[in-house]
Amino acid sequence: MNNNETAPHLIDAATNHDSLHTISSTTSAWDEVAAIISGLIGGGRYGLKIRIPHAFVMTFLFGNKLPFRRKLQVIAKLAAEHSINLASFACLYKFLLASLKVLSRLIPQNDGSGGAPVHSGILRRLIKSVVSMVINGPFSSSLKRTLNPSVSTPAGIPQHPYHAFLAGAVGGYIVWGRYSSVNYQLILYLSSRILVGCIKLAREKGIRPFSWKKLKFANSYPYGAAVIWGTV
């Protein structure tokens, strides 16, 4: 990342047609728009697909006292909430990835040669560092050395791993941050998936005791099931 870029220059560059044309030469803006629309449609469709059967079974199983019409309303409400939230998150996630991709490409392309003083003040240096860290993460300098800027990143795919985390965090706060039964269920589900993923990663990295041969999945699964259901 070029350290001569400042926030005002970055904003000016974002509105510069030549800069945008250079950036979009590898992955067009329409590809990114198509990825955003695809995420919107796919998220809504998948939300309906997995929520309608679950809501149907749970409502008719535990909602015996509810009239039939009320049961259908509950099912429709839960399915709609899940579908809208998932579609909104997918759309926002793809949009943020595309925005971060553009900004991360703008920064190294604008070297501040357009009349900017070589020796900027402390405030400008601070703004420059903050903007760089927000866009590309705290390890942006190492990413610049390892990533090839000439290689095009496909639309809808994060250019840096940090972009996926930042877009997911912002989308999670905006879309899933409101408490509801649907959102809470998904948070619990994803928490368990993250925990299992961390255990698998620790095993692949050779971290003890997860890397012990006696703790293979086939051997440890029955004990894990016993502890979980015993705790429940």
PDB file of C-alpha atoms in Angstrom:
ATOM      1  CA  MET A   1       0.000   0.000   0.000  1.00  0.00           C
ATOM      2  CA  ASN A   2       1.221   3.449  -0.927  1.00  0.00           C
ATOM      3  CA  ASN A   3       1.771   5.565   2.159  1.00  0.00           C
ATOM      4  CA  ASN A   4       1.481   8.889   0.313  1.00  0.00           C
ATOM      5  CA  GLU A   5      -2.321   8.645   0.008  1.00  0.00           C
ATOM      6  CA  THR A   6      -4.565  10.711   2.230  1.00  0.00           C
ATOM      7  CA  ALA A   7      -8.303  10.608   2.843  1.00  0.00           C
ATOM      8  CA  PRO A   8      -9.103  13.728   0.730  1.00  0.00           C
ATOM      9  CA  HIS A   9      -7.094  12.381  -2.200  1.00  0.00           C
ATOM     10  CA  LEU A  10      -8.830   9.021  -1.835  1.00  0.00           C
ATOM     11  CA  ILE A  11     -12.256  10.647  -2.085  1.00  0.00           C
ATOM     12  CA  ASP A  12     -11.175  12.646  -5.147  1.00  0.00           C
ATOM     13  CA  ALA A  13      -9.816   9.511  -6.775  1.00  0.00           C
ATOM     14  CA  ALA A  14     -13.076   7.661  -6.214  1.00  0.00           C
ATOM     15  CA  THR A  15     -14.844  10.201  -8.435  1.00  0.00           C
ATOM     16  CA  ASN A  16     -12.125  10.196 -11.094  1.00  0.00           C
ATOM     17  CA  HIS A  17     -13.276   8.441 -14.276  1.00  0.00           C
ATOM     18  CA  ASP A  18      -9.782   7.389 -15.364  1.00  0.00           C
ATOM     19  CA  SER A  19      -9.065   5.740 -12.003  1.00  0.00           C
ATOM     20  CA  LEU A  20     -12.348   3.858 -12.048  1.00  0.00           C
ATOM     21  CA  HIS A  21     -11.729   2.737 -15.624  1.00  0.00           C
ATOM     22  CA  THR A  22      -8.309   1.370 -14.652  1.00  0.00           C
ATOM     23  CA  ILE A  23      -9.698  -0.447 -11.644  1.00  0.00           C
ATOM     24  CA  SER A  24     -12.620  -1.999 -13.481  1.00  0.00           C
ATOM     25  CA  SER A  25     -10.462  -3.183 -16.383  1.00  0.00           C
ATOM     26  CA  THR A  26     -10.101  -6.612 -14.823  1.00  0.00           C
ATOM     27  CA  THR A  27     -13.471  -7.076 -13.112  1.00  0.00           C
ATOM     28  CA  SER A  28     -16.232  -4.902 -14.520  1.00  0.00           C
ATOM     29  CA  ALA A  29     -18.686  -3.037 -12.335  1.00  0.00           C
ATOM     30  CA  TRP A  30     -21.516  -4.992 -13.917  1.00  0.00           C
ATOM     31  CA  ASP A  31     -19.985  -8.232 -12.687  1.00  0.00           C
ATOM     32  CA  GLU A  32     -20.042  -6.861  -9.155  1.00  0.00           C
ATOM     33  CA  VAL A  33     -23.640  -5.691  -9.583  1.00  0.00           C
ATOM     34  CA  ALA A  34     -24.584  -9.136 -10.878  1.00  0.00           C
ATOM     35  CA  ALA A  35     -22.925 -10.728  -7.834  1.00  0.00           C
ATOM     36  CA  ILE A  36     -24.878  -8.426  -5.515  1.00  0.00           C
ATOM     37  CA  ILE A  37     -28.184  -9.240  -7.220  1.00  0.00           C
ATOM     38  CA  SER A  38     -27.323 -12.943  -7.216  1.00  0.00           C
ATOM     39  CA  GLY A  39     -26.627 -12.780  -3.482  1.00  0.00           C
ATOM     40  CA  LEU A  40     -29.924 -11.014  -2.895  1.00  0.00           C
ATOM     41  CA  ILE A  41     -31.953 -13.589  -4.814  1.00  0.00           C
ATOM     42  CA  GLY A  42     -30.003 -16.589  -3.548  1.00  0.00           C
ATOM     43  CA  GLY A  43     -30.166 -15.459   0.059  1.00  0.00           C
ATOM     44  CA  GLY A  44     -33.914 -14.929  -0.066  1.00  0.00           C
ATOM     45  CA  ARG A  45     -34.517 -18.252  -1.779  1.00  0.00           C
ATOM     46  CA  TYR A  46     -32.309 -20.189   0.628  1.00  0.00           C
ATOM     47  CA  GLY A  47     -33.937 -18.520   3.627  1.00  0.00           C
ATOM     48  CA  LEU A  48     -37.360 -19.691   2.497  1.00  0.00           C
ATOM     49  CA  LYS A  49     -36.046 -23.155   1.676  1.00  0.00           C
ATOM     50  CA  ILE A  50     -34.665 -23.883   5.140  1.00  0.00           C
ATOM     51  CA  ARG A  51     -37.127 -21.903   7.290  1.00  0.00           C
ATOM     52  CA  ILE A  52     -40.514 -23.019   5.914  1.00  0.00           C
ATOM     53  CA  PRO A  53     -40.081 -26.736   6.788  1.00  0.00           C
ATOM     54  CA  HIS A  54     -38.601 -25.899  10.204  1.00  0.00           C
ATOM     55  CA  ALA A  55     -41.324 -23.377  11.047  1.00  0.00           C
ATOM     56  CA  PHE A  56     -44.019 -25.757   9.813  1.00  0.00           C
ATOM     57  CA  VAL A  57     -42.882 -28.618  12.027  1.00  0.00           C
ATOM     58  CA  MET A  58     -42.226 -26.474  15.121  1.00  0.00           C
ATOM     59  CA  THR A  59     -45.499 -24.553  14.833  1.00  0.00           C
ATOM     60  CA  PHE A  60     -47.716 -27.596  14.384  1.00  0.00           C
ATOM     61  CA  LEU A  61     -45.764 -29.540  17.005  1.00  0.00           C
ATOM     62  CA  PHE A  62     -45.759 -26.953  19.798  1.00  0.00           C
ATOM     63  CA  GLY A  63     -48.609 -24.658  18.757  1.00  0.00           C
ATOM     64  CA  ASN A  64     -51.483 -27.008  19.433  1.00  0.00           C
ATOM     65  CA  LYS A  65     -53.601 -24.270  21.019  1.00  0.00           C
ATOM     66  CA  LEU A  66     -53.278 -21.947  18.047  1.00  0.00           C
ATOM     67  CA  PRO A  67     -56.018 -21.927  15.395  1.00  0.00           C
ATOM     68  CA  PHE A  68     -55.080 -23.202  11.964  1.00  0.00           C
ATOM     69  CA  ARG A  69     -55.057 -19.750  10.370  1.00  0.00           C
ATOM     70  CA  ARG A  70     -52.837 -18.383  13.126  1.00  0.00           C
ATOM     71  CA  LYS A  71     -50.395 -21.233  12.577  1.00  0.00           C
ATOM     72  CA  LEU A  72     -50.106 -20.342   8.913  1.00  0.00           C
ATOM     73  CA  GLN A  73     -49.501 -16.705   9.843  1.00  0.00           C
ATOM     74  CA  VAL A  74     -46.720 -17.674  12.236  1.00  0.00           C
ATOM     75  CA  ILE A  75     -45.082 -19.870   9.594  1.00  0.00           C
ATOM     76  CA  ALA A  76     -45.281 -17.099   7.004  1.00  0.00           C
ATOM     77  CA  LYS A  77     -43.879 -14.527   9.435  1.00  0.00           C
ATOM     78  CA  LEU A  78     -40.896 -16.661  10.434  1.00  0.00           C
ATOM     79  CA  ALA A  79     -40.145 -17.660   6.849  1.00  0.00           C
ATOM     80  CA  ALA A  80     -40.391 -14.069   5.625  1.00  0.00           C
ATOM     81  CA  GLU A  81     -38.113 -12.768   8.396  1.00  0.00           C
ATOM     82  CA  HIS A  82     -35.479 -15.400   7.722  1.00  0.00           C
ATOM     83  CA  SER A  83     -35.629 -14.879   3.962  1.00  0.00           C
ATOM     84  CA  ILE A  84     -35.509 -11.073   4.131  1.00  0.00           C
ATOM     85  CA  ASN A  85     -32.656 -11.051   6.652  1.00  0.00           C
ATOM     86  CA  LEU A  86     -30.574 -13.535   4.695  1.00  0.00           C
ATOM     87  CA  ALA A  87     -31.195 -11.719   1.414  1.00  0.00           C
ATOM     88  CA  SER A  88     -30.347  -8.364   3.003  1.00  0.00           C
ATOM     89  CA  PHE A  89     -27.155  -9.733   4.529  1.00  0.00           C
ATOM     90  CA  ALA A  90     -26.000 -11.366   1.289  1.00  0.00           C
ATOM     91  CA  CYS A  91     -26.703  -8.186  -0.665  1.00  0.00           C
ATOM     92  CA  LEU A  92     -24.948  -5.945   1.855  1.00  0.00           C
ATOM     93  CA  TYR A  93     -22.026  -8.373   2.165  1.00  0.00           C
ATOM     94  CA  LYS A  94     -21.427  -8.450  -1.596  1.00  0.00           C
ATOM     95  CA  PHE A  95     -21.784  -4.678  -1.835  1.00  0.00           C
ATOM     96  CA  LEU A  96     -19.214  -4.122   0.915  1.00  0.00           C
ATOM     97  CA  LEU A  97     -16.807  -6.584  -0.716  1.00  0.00           C
ATOM     98  CA  ALA A  98     -17.073  -4.715  -4.005  1.00  0.00           C
ATOM     99  CA  SER A  99     -16.593  -1.353  -2.280  1.00  0.00           C
ATOM    100  CA  LEU A 100     -13.558  -2.542  -0.343  1.00  0.00           C
ATOM    101  CA  LYS A 101     -12.121  -4.046  -3.513  1.00  0.00           C
ATOM    102  CA  VAL A 102     -12.403  -0.706  -5.313  1.00  0.00           C
ATOM    103  CA  LEU A 103     -10.946   1.257  -2.409  1.00  0.00           C
ATOM    104  CA  SER A 104      -8.041  -1.146  -1.930  1.00  0.00           C
ATOM    105  CA  ARG A 105      -7.159  -0.797  -5.605  1.00  0.00           C
ATOM    106  CA  LEU A 106      -7.491   2.975  -5.570  1.00  0.00           C
ATOM    107  CA  ILE A 107      -5.030   3.459  -2.743  1.00  0.00           C
ATOM    108  CA  PRO A 108      -1.904   1.997  -4.431  1.00  0.00           C
ATOM    109  CA  GLN A 109      -2.794   3.585  -7.775  1.00  0.00           C
ATOM    110  CA  ASN A 110      -2.847   7.148  -6.428  1.00  0.00           C
ATOM    111  CA  ASP A 111       0.661   7.933  -5.314  1.00  0.00           C
ATOM    112  CA  GLY A 112      -0.038  11.552  -4.444  1.00  0.00           C
ATOM    113  CA  SER A 113       1.964  12.882  -7.393  1.00  0.00           C
ATOM    114  CA  GLY A 114      -0.821  15.264  -8.433  1.00  0.00           C
ATOM    115  CA  GLY A 115       0.537  18.269  -6.554  1.00  0.00           C
ATOM    116  CA  ALA A 116       0.438  16.765  -3.068  1.00  0.00           C
ATOM    117  CA  PRO A 117       3.396  17.717  -0.836  1.00  0.00           C
ATOM    118  CA  VAL A 118       5.919  14.989  -0.257  1.00  0.00           C
ATOM    119  CA  HIS A 119       6.247  15.731   3.448  1.00  0.00           C
ATOM    120  CA  SER A 120       2.714  15.662   4.819  1.00  0.00           C
ATOM    121  CA  GLY A 121       1.861  16.712   8.339  1.00  0.00           C
ATOM    122  CA  ILE A 122       1.302  14.470  11.311  1.00  0.00           C
ATOM    123  CA  LEU A 123      -2.480  14.744  10.993  1.00  0.00           C
ATOM    124  CA  ARG A 124      -2.400  13.655   7.369  1.00  0.00           C
ATOM    125  CA  ARG A 125      -0.142  10.748   8.177  1.00  0.00           C
ATOM    126  CA  LEU A 126      -2.517   9.695  10.933  1.00  0.00           C
ATOM    127  CA  ILE A 127      -5.538   9.918   8.624  1.00  0.00           C
ATOM    128  CA  LYS A 128      -3.649   7.990   5.963  1.00  0.00           C
ATOM    129  CA  SER A 129      -2.763   5.209   8.413  1.00  0.00           C
ATOM    130  CA  VAL A 130      -6.320   4.949   9.757  1.00  0.00           C
ATOM    131  CA  VAL A 131      -7.839   4.810   6.261  1.00  0.00           C
ATOM    132  CA  SER A 132      -5.336   2.181   5.164  1.00  0.00           C
ATOM    133  CA  MET A 133      -5.952   0.068   8.256  1.00  0.00           C
ATOM    134  CA  VAL A 134      -9.741   0.245   7.908  1.00  0.00           C
ATOM    135  CA  ILE A 135      -9.698  -0.681   4.232  1.00  0.00           C
ATOM    136  CA  ASN A 136      -7.014  -3.364   4.151  1.00  0.00           C
ATOM    137  CA  GLY A 137      -6.537  -4.306   7.795  1.00  0.00           C
ATOM    138  CA  PRO A 138      -3.584  -4.001  10.153  1.00  0.00           C
ATOM    139  CA  PHE A 139      -1.378  -6.241   7.972  1.00  0.00           C
ATOM    140  CA  SER A 140      -1.845  -4.321   4.719  1.00  0.00           C
ATOM    141  CA  SER A 141       1.892  -3.951   4.144  1.00  0.00           C
ATOM    142  CA  SER A 142       2.435  -7.712   4.175  1.00  0.00           C
ATOM    143  CA  LEU A 143      -0.607  -8.222   1.949  1.00  0.00           C
ATOM    144  CA  LYS A 144       0.880  -5.869  -0.620  1.00  0.00           C
ATOM    145  CA  ARG A 145       4.005  -8.000  -0.792  1.00  0.00           C
ATOM    146  CA  THR A 146       2.146 -11.312  -1.095  1.00  0.00           C
ATOM    147  CA  LEU A 147      -0.736 -10.377  -3.395  1.00  0.00           C
ATOM    148  CA  ASN A 148      -0.329  -9.796  -7.115  1.00  0.00           C
ATOM    149  CA  PRO A 149      -2.261  -6.659  -8.076  1.00  0.00           C
ATOM    150  CA  SER A 150      -2.417  -7.740 -11.727  1.00  0.00           C
ATOM    151  CA  VAL A 151      -4.482 -10.817 -10.867  1.00  0.00           C
ATOM    152  CA  SER A 152      -8.203 -10.129 -11.039  1.00  0.00           C
ATOM    153  CA  THR A 153     -10.348 -11.171  -8.087  1.00  0.00           C
ATOM    154  CA  PRO A 154     -13.685 -12.641  -9.246  1.00  0.00           C
ATOM    155  CA  ALA A 155     -16.811 -10.629  -8.554  1.00  0.00           C
ATOM    156  CA  GLY A 156     -18.379 -11.302  -5.169  1.00  0.00           C
ATOM    157  CA  ILE A 157     -15.117 -12.722  -3.784  1.00  0.00           C
ATOM    158  CA  PRO A 158     -13.075 -10.831  -1.145  1.00  0.00           C
ATOM    159  CA  GLN A 159      -9.773  -9.510  -2.414  1.00  0.00           C
ATOM    160  CA  HIS A 160      -8.231  -9.864   1.063  1.00  0.00           C
ATOM    161  CA  PRO A 161      -9.306 -12.215   3.890  1.00  0.00           C
ATOM    162  CA  TYR A 162      -9.752  -9.138   6.064  1.00  0.00           C
ATOM    163  CA  HIS A 163     -12.411  -7.840   3.671  1.00  0.00           C
ATOM    164  CA  ALA A 164     -14.554 -10.914   4.342  1.00  0.00           C
ATOM    165  CA  PHE A 165     -14.325 -10.342   8.090  1.00  0.00           C
ATOM    166  CA  LEU A 166     -15.088  -6.622   7.856  1.00  0.00           C
ATOM    167  CA  ALA A 167     -18.026  -7.055   5.475  1.00  0.00           C
ATOM    168  CA  GLY A 168     -19.420  -9.895   7.564  1.00  0.00           C
ATOM    169  CA  ALA A 169     -19.060  -7.943  10.794  1.00  0.00           C
ATOM    170  CA  VAL A 170     -20.803  -4.869   9.414  1.00  0.00           C
ATOM    171  CA  GLY A 171     -23.561  -6.961   7.857  1.00  0.00           C
ATOM    172  CA  GLY A 172     -23.965  -8.973  11.047  1.00  0.00           C
ATOM    173  CA  TYR A 173     -24.368  -5.843  13.135  1.00  0.00           C
ATOM    174  CA  ILE A 174     -26.842  -4.177  10.777  1.00  0.00           C
ATOM    175  CA  VAL A 175     -28.941  -7.182   9.746  1.00  0.00           C
ATOM    176  CA  TRP A 176     -28.602  -9.735  12.545  1.00  0.00           C
ATOM    177  CA  GLY A 177     -27.945  -7.340  15.429  1.00  0.00           C
ATOM    178  CA  ARG A 178     -31.651  -6.947  16.175  1.00  0.00           C
ATOM    179  CA  TYR A 179     -32.805  -9.633  18.618  1.00  0.00           C
ATOM    180  CA  SER A 180     -35.502 -12.024  17.459  1.00  0.00           C
ATOM    181  CA  SER A 181     -36.116 -15.740  17.756  1.00  0.00           C
ATOM    182  CA  VAL A 182     -34.937 -16.305  14.178  1.00  0.00           C
ATOM    183  CA  ASN A 183     -31.770 -14.232  14.549  1.00  0.00           C
ATOM    184  CA  TYR A 184     -30.945 -15.795  17.906  1.00  0.00           C
ATOM    185  CA  GLN A 185     -31.299 -19.322  16.510  1.00  0.00           C
ATOM    186  CA  LEU A 186     -28.908 -18.514  13.694  1.00  0.00           C
ATOM    187  CA  ILE A 187     -26.375 -16.995  16.097  1.00  0.00           C
ATOM    188  CA  LEU A 188     -26.465 -20.159  18.218  1.00  0.00           C
ATOM    189  CA  TYR A 189     -26.102 -22.347  15.136  1.00  0.00           C
ATOM    190  CA  LEU A 190     -23.176 -20.363  13.731  1.00  0.00           C
ATOM    191  CA  SER A 191     -21.483 -20.272  17.148  1.00  0.00           C
ATOM    192  CA  SER A 192     -21.459 -24.069  17.254  1.00  0.00           C
ATOM    193  CA  ARG A 193     -20.135 -24.248  13.692  1.00  0.00           C
ATOM    194  CA  ILE A 194     -17.339 -21.812  14.527  1.00  0.00           C
ATOM    195  CA  LEU A 195     -16.420 -23.836  17.612  1.00  0.00           C
ATOM    196  CA  VAL A 196     -16.252 -27.069  15.617  1.00  0.00           C
ATOM    197  CA  GLY A 197     -14.248 -25.329  12.900  1.00  0.00           C
ATOM    198  CA  CYS A 198     -11.734 -24.031  15.441  1.00  0.00           C
ATOM    199  CA  ILE A 199     -11.288 -27.527  16.855  1.00  0.00           C
ATOM    200  CA  LYS A 200     -10.706 -28.969  13.377  1.00  0.00           C
ATOM    201  CA  LEU A 201      -8.231 -26.198  12.575  1.00  0.00           C
ATOM    202  CA  ALA A 202      -6.356 -26.834  15.817  1.00  0.00           C
ATOM    203  CA  ARG A 203      -6.123 -30.499  14.891  1.00  0.00           C
ATOM    204  CA  GLU A 204      -4.766 -29.688  11.425  1.00  0.00           C
ATOM    205  CA  LYS A 205      -2.182 -27.349  12.980  1.00  0.00           C
ATOM    206  CA  GLY A 206      -1.027 -30.089  15.339  1.00  0.00           C
ATOM    207  CA  ILE A 207      -2.146 -28.311  18.510  1.00  0.00           C
ATOM    208  CA  ARG A 208      -2.495 -30.625  21.478  1.00  0.00           C
ATOM    209  CA  PRO A 209      -4.669 -32.219  22.767  1.00  0.00           C
ATOM    210  CA  PHE A 210      -6.764 -31.872  19.595  1.00  0.00           C
ATOM    211  CA  SER A 211      -4.044 -33.502  17.477  1.00  0.00           C
ATOM    212  CA  TRP A 212      -3.878 -36.653  19.597  1.00  0.00           C
ATOM    213  CA  LYS A 213      -4.723 -39.792  17.652  1.00  0.00           C
ATOM    214  CA  LYS A 214      -7.062 -40.990  20.404  1.00  0.00           C
ATOM    215  CA  LEU A 215      -9.165 -37.862  19.858  1.00  0.00           C
ATOM    216  CA  LYS A 216     -10.085 -38.638  16.277  1.00  0.00           C
ATOM    217  CA  PHE A 217     -13.611 -37.741  15.259  1.00  0.00           C
ATOM    218  CA  ALA A 218     -14.850 -41.327  15.294  1.00  0.00           C
ATOM    219  CA  ASN A 219     -13.489 -41.854  18.818  1.00  0.00           C
ATOM    220  CA  SER A 220     -14.358 -38.519  20.402  1.00  0.00           C
ATOM    221  CA  TYR A 221     -17.805 -37.978  18.888  1.00  0.00           C
ATOM    222  CA  PRO A 222     -19.708 -40.355  21.233  1.00  0.00           C
ATOM    223  CA  TYR A 223     -18.162 -38.688  24.282  1.00  0.00           C
ATOM    224  CA  GLY A 224     -18.946 -35.239  22.928  1.00  0.00           C
ATOM    225  CA  ALA A 225     -22.550 -36.240  22.315  1.00  0.00           C
ATOM    226  CA  ALA A 226     -22.776 -37.653  25.845  1.00  0.00           C
ATOM    227  CA  VAL A 227     -21.419 -34.456  27.438  1.00  0.00           C
ATOM    228  CA  ILE A 228     -23.669 -32.168  25.383  1.00  0.00           C
ATOM    229  CA  TRP A 229     -26.881 -34.125  25.949  1.00  0.00           C
ATOM    230  CA  GLY A 230     -25.990 -34.729  29.559  1.00  0.00           C
ATOM    231  CA  THR A 231     -25.598 -30.985  30.041  1.00  0.00           C
ATOM    232  CA  VAL A 232     -28.912 -30.314  28.295  1.00  0.00           C
TER     233      VAL A 232
END
